[in-house]
Short mmCIF file of C-alpha atoms in Angstrom, two decimals:
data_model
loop_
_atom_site.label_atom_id
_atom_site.label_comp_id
_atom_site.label_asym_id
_atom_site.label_seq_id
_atom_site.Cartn_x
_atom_site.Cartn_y
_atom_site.Cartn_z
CA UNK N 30 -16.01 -5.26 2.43
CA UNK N 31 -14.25 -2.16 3.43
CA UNK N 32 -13.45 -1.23 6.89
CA UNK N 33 -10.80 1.98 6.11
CA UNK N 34 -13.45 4.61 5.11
CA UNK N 35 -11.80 7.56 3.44
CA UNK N 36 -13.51 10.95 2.12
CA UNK N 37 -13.88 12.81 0.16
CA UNK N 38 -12.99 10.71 -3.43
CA UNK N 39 -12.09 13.75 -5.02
CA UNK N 40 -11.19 17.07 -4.74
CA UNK N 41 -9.57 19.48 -6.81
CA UNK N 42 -8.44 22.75 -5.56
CA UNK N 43 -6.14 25.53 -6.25
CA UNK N 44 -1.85 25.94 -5.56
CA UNK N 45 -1.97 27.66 -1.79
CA UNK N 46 -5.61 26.46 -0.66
CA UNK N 47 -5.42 24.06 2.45
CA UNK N 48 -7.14 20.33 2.03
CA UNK N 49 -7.85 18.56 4.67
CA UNK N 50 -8.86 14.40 3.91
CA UNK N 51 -10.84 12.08 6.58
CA UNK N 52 -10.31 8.60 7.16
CA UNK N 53 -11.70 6.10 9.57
CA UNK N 54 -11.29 1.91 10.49
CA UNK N 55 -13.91 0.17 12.07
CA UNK N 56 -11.30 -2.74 12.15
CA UNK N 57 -10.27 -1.21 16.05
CA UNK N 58 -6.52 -1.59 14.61
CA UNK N 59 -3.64 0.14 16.66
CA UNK N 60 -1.92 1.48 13.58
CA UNK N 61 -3.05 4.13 10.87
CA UNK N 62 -1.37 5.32 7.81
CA UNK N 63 -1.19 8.00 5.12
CA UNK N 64 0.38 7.06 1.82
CA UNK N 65 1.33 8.63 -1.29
CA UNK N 66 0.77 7.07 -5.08
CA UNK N 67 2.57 9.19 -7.04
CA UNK N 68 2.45 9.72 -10.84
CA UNK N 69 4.33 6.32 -11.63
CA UNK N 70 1.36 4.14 -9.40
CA UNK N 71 4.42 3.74 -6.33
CA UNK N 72 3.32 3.63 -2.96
CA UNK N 73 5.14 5.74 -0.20
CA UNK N 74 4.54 5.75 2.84
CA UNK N 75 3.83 9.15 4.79
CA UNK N 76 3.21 9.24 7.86
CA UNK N 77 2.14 6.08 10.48
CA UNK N 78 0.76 6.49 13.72
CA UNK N 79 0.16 4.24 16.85
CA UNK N 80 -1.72 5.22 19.43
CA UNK N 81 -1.69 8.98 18.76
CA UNK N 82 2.18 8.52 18.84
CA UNK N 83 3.50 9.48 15.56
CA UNK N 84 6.20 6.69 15.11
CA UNK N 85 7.61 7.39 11.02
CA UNK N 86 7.47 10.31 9.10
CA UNK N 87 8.89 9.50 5.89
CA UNK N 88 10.65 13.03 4.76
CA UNK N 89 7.78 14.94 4.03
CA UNK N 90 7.36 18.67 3.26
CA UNK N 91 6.18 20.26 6.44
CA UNK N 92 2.95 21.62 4.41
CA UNK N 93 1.74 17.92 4.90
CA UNK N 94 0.86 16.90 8.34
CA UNK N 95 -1.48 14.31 9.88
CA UNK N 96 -4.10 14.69 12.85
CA UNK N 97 -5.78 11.87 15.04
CA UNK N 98 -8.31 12.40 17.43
CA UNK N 99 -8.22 8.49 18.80
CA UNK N 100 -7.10 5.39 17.32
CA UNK N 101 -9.78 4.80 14.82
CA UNK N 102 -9.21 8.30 12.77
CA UNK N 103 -6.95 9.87 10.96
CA UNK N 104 -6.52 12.66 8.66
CA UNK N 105 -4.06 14.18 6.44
CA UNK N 106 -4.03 17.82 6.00
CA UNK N 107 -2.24 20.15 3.68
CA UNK N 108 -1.32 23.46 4.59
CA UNK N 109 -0.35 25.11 0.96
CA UNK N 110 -1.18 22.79 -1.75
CA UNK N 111 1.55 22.97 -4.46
CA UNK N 112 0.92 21.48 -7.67
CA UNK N 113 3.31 18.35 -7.16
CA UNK N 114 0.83 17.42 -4.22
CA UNK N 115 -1.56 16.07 -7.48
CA UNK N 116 -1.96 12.54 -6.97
CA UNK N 117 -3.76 9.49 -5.18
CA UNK N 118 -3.64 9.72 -1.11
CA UNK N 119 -4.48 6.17 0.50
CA UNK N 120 -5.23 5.60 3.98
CA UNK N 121 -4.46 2.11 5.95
CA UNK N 122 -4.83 0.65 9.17
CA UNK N 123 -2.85 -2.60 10.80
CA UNK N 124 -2.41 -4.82 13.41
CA UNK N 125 -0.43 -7.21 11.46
CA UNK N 126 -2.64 -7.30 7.83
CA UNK N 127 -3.02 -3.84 6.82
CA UNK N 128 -6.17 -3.14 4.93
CA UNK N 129 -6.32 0.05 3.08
CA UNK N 130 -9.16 2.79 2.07
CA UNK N 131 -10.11 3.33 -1.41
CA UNK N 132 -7.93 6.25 -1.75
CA UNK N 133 -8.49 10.14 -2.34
CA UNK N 134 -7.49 11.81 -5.82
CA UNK N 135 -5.95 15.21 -5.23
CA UNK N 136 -5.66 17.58 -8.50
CA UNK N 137 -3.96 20.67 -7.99
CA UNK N 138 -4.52 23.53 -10.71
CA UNK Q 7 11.77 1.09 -2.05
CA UNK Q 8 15.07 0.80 -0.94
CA UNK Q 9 14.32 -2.10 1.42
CA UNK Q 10 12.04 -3.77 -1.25
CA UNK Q 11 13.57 -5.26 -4.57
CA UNK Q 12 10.19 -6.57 -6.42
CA UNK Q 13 10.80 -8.48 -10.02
CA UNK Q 14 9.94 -8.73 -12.76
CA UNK Q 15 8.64 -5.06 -13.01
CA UNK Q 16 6.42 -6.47 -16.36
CA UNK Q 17 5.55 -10.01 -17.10
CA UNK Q 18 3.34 -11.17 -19.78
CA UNK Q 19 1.44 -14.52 -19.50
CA UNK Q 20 -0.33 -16.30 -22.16
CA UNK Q 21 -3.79 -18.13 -20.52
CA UNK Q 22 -3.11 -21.22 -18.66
CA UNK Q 23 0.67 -20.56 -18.12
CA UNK Q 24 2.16 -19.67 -14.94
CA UNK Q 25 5.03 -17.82 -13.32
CA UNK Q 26 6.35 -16.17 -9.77
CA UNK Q 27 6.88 -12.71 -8.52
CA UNK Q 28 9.90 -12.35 -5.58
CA UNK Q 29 10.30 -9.99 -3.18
CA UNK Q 30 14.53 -9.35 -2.11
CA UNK Q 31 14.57 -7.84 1.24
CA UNK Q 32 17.65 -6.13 2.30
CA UNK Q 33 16.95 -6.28 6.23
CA UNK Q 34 15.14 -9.38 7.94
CA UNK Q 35 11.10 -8.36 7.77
CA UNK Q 36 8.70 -9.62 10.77
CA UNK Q 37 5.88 -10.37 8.03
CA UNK Q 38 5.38 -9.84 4.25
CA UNK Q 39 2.24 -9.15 2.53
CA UNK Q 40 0.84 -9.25 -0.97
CA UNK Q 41 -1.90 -7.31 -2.76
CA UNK Q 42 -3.16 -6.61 -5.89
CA UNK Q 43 -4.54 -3.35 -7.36
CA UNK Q 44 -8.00 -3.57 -9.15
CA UNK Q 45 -9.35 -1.77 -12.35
CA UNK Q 46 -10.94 0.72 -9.74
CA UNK Q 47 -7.41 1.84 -8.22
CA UNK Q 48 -7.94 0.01 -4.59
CA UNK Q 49 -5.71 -2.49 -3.26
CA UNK Q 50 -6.80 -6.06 -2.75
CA UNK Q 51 -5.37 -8.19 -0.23
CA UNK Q 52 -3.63 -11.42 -1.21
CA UNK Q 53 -1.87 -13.15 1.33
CA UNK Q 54 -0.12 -12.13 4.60
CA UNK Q 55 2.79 -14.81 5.89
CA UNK Q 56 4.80 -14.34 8.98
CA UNK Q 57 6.44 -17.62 7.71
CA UNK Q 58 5.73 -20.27 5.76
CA UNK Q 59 4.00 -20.62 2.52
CA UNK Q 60 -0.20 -20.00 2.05
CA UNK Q 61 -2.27 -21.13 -1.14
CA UNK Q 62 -5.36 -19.63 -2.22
CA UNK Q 63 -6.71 -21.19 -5.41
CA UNK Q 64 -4.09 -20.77 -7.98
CA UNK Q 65 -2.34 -18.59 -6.08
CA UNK Q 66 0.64 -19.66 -3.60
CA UNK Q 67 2.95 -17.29 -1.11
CA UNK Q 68 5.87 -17.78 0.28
CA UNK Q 69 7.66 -16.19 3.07
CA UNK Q 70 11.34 -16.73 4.43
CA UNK Q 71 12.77 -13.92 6.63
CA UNK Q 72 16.23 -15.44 7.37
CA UNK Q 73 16.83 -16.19 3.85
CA UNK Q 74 15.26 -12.18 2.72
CA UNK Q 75 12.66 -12.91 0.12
CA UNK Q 76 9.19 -13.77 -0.68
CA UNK Q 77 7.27 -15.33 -3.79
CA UNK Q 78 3.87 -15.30 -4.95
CA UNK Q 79 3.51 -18.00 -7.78
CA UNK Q 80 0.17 -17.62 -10.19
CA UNK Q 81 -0.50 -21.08 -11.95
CA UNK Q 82 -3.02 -21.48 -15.13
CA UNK Q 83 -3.65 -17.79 -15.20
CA UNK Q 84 -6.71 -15.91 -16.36
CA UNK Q 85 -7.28 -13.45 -18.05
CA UNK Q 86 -8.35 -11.90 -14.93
CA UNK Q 87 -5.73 -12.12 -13.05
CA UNK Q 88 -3.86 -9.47 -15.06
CA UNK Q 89 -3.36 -6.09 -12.69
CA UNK Q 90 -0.55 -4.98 -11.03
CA UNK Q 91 0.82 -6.61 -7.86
CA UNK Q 92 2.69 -5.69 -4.69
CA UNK Q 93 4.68 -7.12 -2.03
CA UNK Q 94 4.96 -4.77 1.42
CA UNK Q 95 7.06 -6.55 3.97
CA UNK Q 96 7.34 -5.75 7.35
CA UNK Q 97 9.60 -4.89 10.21
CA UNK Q 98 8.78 -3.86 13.42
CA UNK Q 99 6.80 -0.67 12.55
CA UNK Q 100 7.29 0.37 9.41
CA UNK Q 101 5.87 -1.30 5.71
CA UNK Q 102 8.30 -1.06 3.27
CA UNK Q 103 6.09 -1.83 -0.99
CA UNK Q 104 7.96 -3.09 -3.94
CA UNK Q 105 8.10 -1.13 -6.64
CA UNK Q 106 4.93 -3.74 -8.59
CA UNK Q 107 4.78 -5.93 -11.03
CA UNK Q 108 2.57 -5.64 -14.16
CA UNK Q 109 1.11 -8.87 -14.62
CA UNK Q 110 -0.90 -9.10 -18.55
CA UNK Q 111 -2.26 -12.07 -19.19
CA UNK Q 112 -3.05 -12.91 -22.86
CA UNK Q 113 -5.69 -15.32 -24.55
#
């Protein structure tokens, strides 16, 4: 049953636009994340947060940066999409286990 | 990653065989976790060990953070069973995945 709600699925948009991508836990975890599954299916990690206290940020281009309003959300935004941006972002929460959303496809044209 | 040695990248099983995955660690981890991706893309969670070993059908985990390493050992595998699989371990605050393993199983 999932408990990391992510939206949208999809989105495609154009090189320069700004995204911005939701996610939620109803799991009342401490700890969110943003990954990155690039073109080879490899998970990196972006960006983790603990009670709105940003505690890794994995070298990331400073287009990308993440936004919580309390411990239950957090979303990724991108300032200037660039095309290498195209792939699957997941979002995870943990207080131990980490469960993880379903994911959201960027594609970049 | 860098902290995460996962092997075999590929393994092929034929039905009703068996065989592990490991997970090398190159700092001690707190916990280690398994998953394994579905047909749909989303990650399914396996097992989570702070220590110790956990079994779960014909699945069995492993976990030793002095020694660096955990195992996940699949026994008379199915065809469904074949997927890729992951192993994120631990430290204090950061999860650290393995580059996967694609498991095929074959009739």
């Amino acid at each position: 049953e999932t408990a990391v709600f992510q939206t949208p699925n999809y989105h495609v948009t154009q090189v320069g636009n700004e995204v911005s991508f939701n996610c939620k836990q109803t799991l009342g975890h401490d700890t969110m994340y943003w990954y990155k599954q690039d073109s080879k299916k490899l998970l990196k990690i972006m960006f983790s947060y603990n009670n709105k206290q940003l505690i890794v940020n994995e070298t990331v281009p400073r287009r990308f940066s993440p936004q919580s309003s309390d411990k239950a959300h957090l979303n990724l935004r991108i300032k200037s999409v660039e095309p290498e941006d195209s792939a699957v972002y997941l979002c995870a929460s943990s207080s131990g286990e980490v469960f993880f959303g379903k994911g959201t496809r960027l594609t970049v044209v | 990653g860098d902290q995460v040695e996962q092997s075999p990248s590929a393994l092929s099983l034929h039905e009703g065989t068996g065989s592990a995955l490991r997970c090398n660690f190159t700092t001690t981890m707190r916990a280690v976790q398994w998953f394994r991706k579905n047909s749909r893309g989303s990650l399914i969670n396996l097992f989570y060990l702070a220590s110790g070993t956990k079994e779960n059908g014909r699945l069995k985990s492993a976990f030793d953070s002095k020694e660096r390493y955990s195992t996940l050992h699949i026994r008379d595998a199915q065809l469904e069973d074949s997927g890729t699989y992951f192993c994120a371990a631990e430290d204090h605050n950061r999860i650290f995945f393995g580059d996967g393993t694609q498991l095929v199983v074959k009739p």
